[in-house]
Structure formats: C-alpha cells, structure tokens
Tab-separated table of C-alpha atoms in Angstrom:
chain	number	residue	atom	x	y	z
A	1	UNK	CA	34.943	-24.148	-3.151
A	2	UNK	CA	34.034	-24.578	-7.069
A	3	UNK	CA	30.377	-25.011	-5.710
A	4	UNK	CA	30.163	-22.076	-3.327
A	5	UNK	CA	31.022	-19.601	-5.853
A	6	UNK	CA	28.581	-20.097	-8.659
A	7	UNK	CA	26.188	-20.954	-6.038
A	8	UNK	CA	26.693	-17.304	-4.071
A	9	UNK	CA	26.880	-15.877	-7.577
A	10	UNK	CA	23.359	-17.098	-8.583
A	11	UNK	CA	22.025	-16.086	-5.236
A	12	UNK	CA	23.398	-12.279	-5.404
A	13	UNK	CA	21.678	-12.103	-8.896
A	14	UNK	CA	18.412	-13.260	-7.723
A	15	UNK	CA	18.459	-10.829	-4.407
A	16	UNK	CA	19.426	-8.042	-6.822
A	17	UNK	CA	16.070	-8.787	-9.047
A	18	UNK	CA	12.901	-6.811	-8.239
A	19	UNK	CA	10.158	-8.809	-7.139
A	20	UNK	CA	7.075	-9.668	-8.851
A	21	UNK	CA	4.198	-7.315	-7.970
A	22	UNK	CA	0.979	-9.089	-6.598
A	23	UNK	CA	-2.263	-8.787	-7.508
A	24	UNK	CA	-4.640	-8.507	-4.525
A	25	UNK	CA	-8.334	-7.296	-4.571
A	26	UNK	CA	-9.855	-5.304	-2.106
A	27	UNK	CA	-11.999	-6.835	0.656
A	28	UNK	CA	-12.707	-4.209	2.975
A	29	UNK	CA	-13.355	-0.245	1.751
A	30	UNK	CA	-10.464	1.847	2.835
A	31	UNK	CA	-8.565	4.675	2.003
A	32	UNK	CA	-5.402	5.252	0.741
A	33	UNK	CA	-3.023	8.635	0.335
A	34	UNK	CA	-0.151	9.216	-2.244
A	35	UNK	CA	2.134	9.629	0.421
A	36	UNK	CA	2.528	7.327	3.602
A	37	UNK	CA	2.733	10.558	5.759
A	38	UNK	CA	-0.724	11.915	5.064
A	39	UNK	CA	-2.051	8.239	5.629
A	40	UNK	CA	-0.463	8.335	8.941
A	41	UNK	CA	-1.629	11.994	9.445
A	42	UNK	CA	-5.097	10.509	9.015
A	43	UNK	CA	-4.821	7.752	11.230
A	44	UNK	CA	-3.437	9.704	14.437
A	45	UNK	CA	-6.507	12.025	13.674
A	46	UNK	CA	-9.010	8.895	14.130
A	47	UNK	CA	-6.792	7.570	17.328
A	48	UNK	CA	-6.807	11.169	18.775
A	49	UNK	CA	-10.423	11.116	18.372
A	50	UNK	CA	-10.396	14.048	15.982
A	51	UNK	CA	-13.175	13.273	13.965
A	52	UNK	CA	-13.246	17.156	12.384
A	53	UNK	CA	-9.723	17.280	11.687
A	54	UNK	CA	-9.984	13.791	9.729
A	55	UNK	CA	-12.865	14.674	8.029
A	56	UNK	CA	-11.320	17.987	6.742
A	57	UNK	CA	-7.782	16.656	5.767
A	58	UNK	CA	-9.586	13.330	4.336
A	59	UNK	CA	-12.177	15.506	2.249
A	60	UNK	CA	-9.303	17.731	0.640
A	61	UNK	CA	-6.828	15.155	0.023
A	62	UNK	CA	-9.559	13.104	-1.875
A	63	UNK	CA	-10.560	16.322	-3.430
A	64	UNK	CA	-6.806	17.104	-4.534
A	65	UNK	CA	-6.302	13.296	-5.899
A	66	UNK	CA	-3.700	13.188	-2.902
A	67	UNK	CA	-5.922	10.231	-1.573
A	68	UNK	CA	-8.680	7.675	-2.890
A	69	UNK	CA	-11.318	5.440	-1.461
A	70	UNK	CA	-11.059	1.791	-2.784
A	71	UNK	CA	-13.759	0.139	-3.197
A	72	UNK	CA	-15.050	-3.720	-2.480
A	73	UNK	CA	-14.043	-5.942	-5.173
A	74	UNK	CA	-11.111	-3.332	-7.160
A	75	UNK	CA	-8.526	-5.335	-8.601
A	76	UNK	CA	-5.029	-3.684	-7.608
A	77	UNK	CA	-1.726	-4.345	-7.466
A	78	UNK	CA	0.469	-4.811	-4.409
A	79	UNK	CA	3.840	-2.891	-4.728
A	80	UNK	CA	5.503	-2.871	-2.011
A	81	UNK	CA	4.679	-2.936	1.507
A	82	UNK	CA	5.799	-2.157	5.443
A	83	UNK	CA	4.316	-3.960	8.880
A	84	UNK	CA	0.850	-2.322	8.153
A	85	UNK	CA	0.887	-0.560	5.018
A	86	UNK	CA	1.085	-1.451	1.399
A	87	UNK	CA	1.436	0.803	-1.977
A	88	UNK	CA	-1.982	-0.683	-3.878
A	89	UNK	CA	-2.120	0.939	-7.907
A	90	UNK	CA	-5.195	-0.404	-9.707
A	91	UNK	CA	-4.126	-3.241	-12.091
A	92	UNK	CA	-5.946	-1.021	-14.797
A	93	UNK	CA	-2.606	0.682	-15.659
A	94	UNK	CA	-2.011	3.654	-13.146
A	95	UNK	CA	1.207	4.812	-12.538
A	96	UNK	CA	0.987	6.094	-8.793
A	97	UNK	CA	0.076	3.986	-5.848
A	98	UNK	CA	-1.462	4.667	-2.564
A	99	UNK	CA	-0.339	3.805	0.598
A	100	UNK	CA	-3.392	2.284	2.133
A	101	UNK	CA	-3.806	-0.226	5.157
A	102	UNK	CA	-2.953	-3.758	4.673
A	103	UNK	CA	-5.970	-4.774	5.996
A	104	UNK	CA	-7.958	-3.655	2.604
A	105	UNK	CA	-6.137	-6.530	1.005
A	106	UNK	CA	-5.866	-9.236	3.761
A	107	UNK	CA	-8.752	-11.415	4.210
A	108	UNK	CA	-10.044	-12.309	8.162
A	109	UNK	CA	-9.071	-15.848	8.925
C-alpha cells in the first residue's frame, strides 16, 4: 500500500499535464476552417456533390480569414486532434488554429 499511493499520485499529476504539441509539416494541400463546423459544412458540400455551394462557402470563408489553404512543405503545429481532424497553427507564432483534415499531416504508407 506505501507503493500504490505515491505511485497513483505521480500518475494523476502526469494525466493532469497538457501534452506537448507536435510539430508536423504539411504533405498534401488542404484546407482548414477556424471552426470544425464550417470544415464539416465544406465536406458534406463535396460528398453531396455540391460543387457551387463549396465553392461559394470555401471562397468567403478564405476571404473572411474563417479558413486557409496550407500549403506543401508549411511547418505547423499539431494541437489537438479527433478521428479525422486536427487543429494545425503555423509554428511561426499564430495564435488560432484550423481544423483541417488529418490527412494534410499524415504521410501514405
């Protein structure tokens, strides 16, 4: 029992820590959107086919600053992440990330 506590102790301090953020660099040009509900937005237009209604809402929210285009080779930093999305910032110092498709990041096996 003298073990098991200080062990569980040092364990609930590390799960409490945040985690380091990664540095990844993009491999494949994609898009990403401030908010992970305009990113989804986008990508039921483009499975519904709705090529116009992309085009429009991607146009604005790049216009706006709502969304940006990465491009091959950026250096950015992986904040955090779902299944299929991950909130990329460029390692550069911005603030806001961009939820963006993992598969700008991951490399094809």
């Amino acid at each position: 029992m003298r073990i098991l506590l200080p062990a569980l102790a040092a364990l609930a301090v590390t799960i409490a820590l945040p985690r380091g953020v990664r540095a990844e660099t993009i491999v494949k040009e994609r898009f990403g959107c401030h908010t992970q509900e305009v990113t989804d937005r986008l990508f039921k237009l483009v499975m519904a086919g709705d090529e116009s209604g992309f085009g429009q809402l991607l146009k604005g929210s790049l216009a706006t600053g709502e969304c940006r285009s990465w491009k091959l080779g950026e250096e950015v930093r992986l904040e955090t992440r779902t299944m299929t999305y991950g909130c990329l910032a460029l390692t550069s110092g911005q603030d806001r990330c961009y939820w963006t498709p993992l598969s700008a990041i991951e490399k094809a096996n």
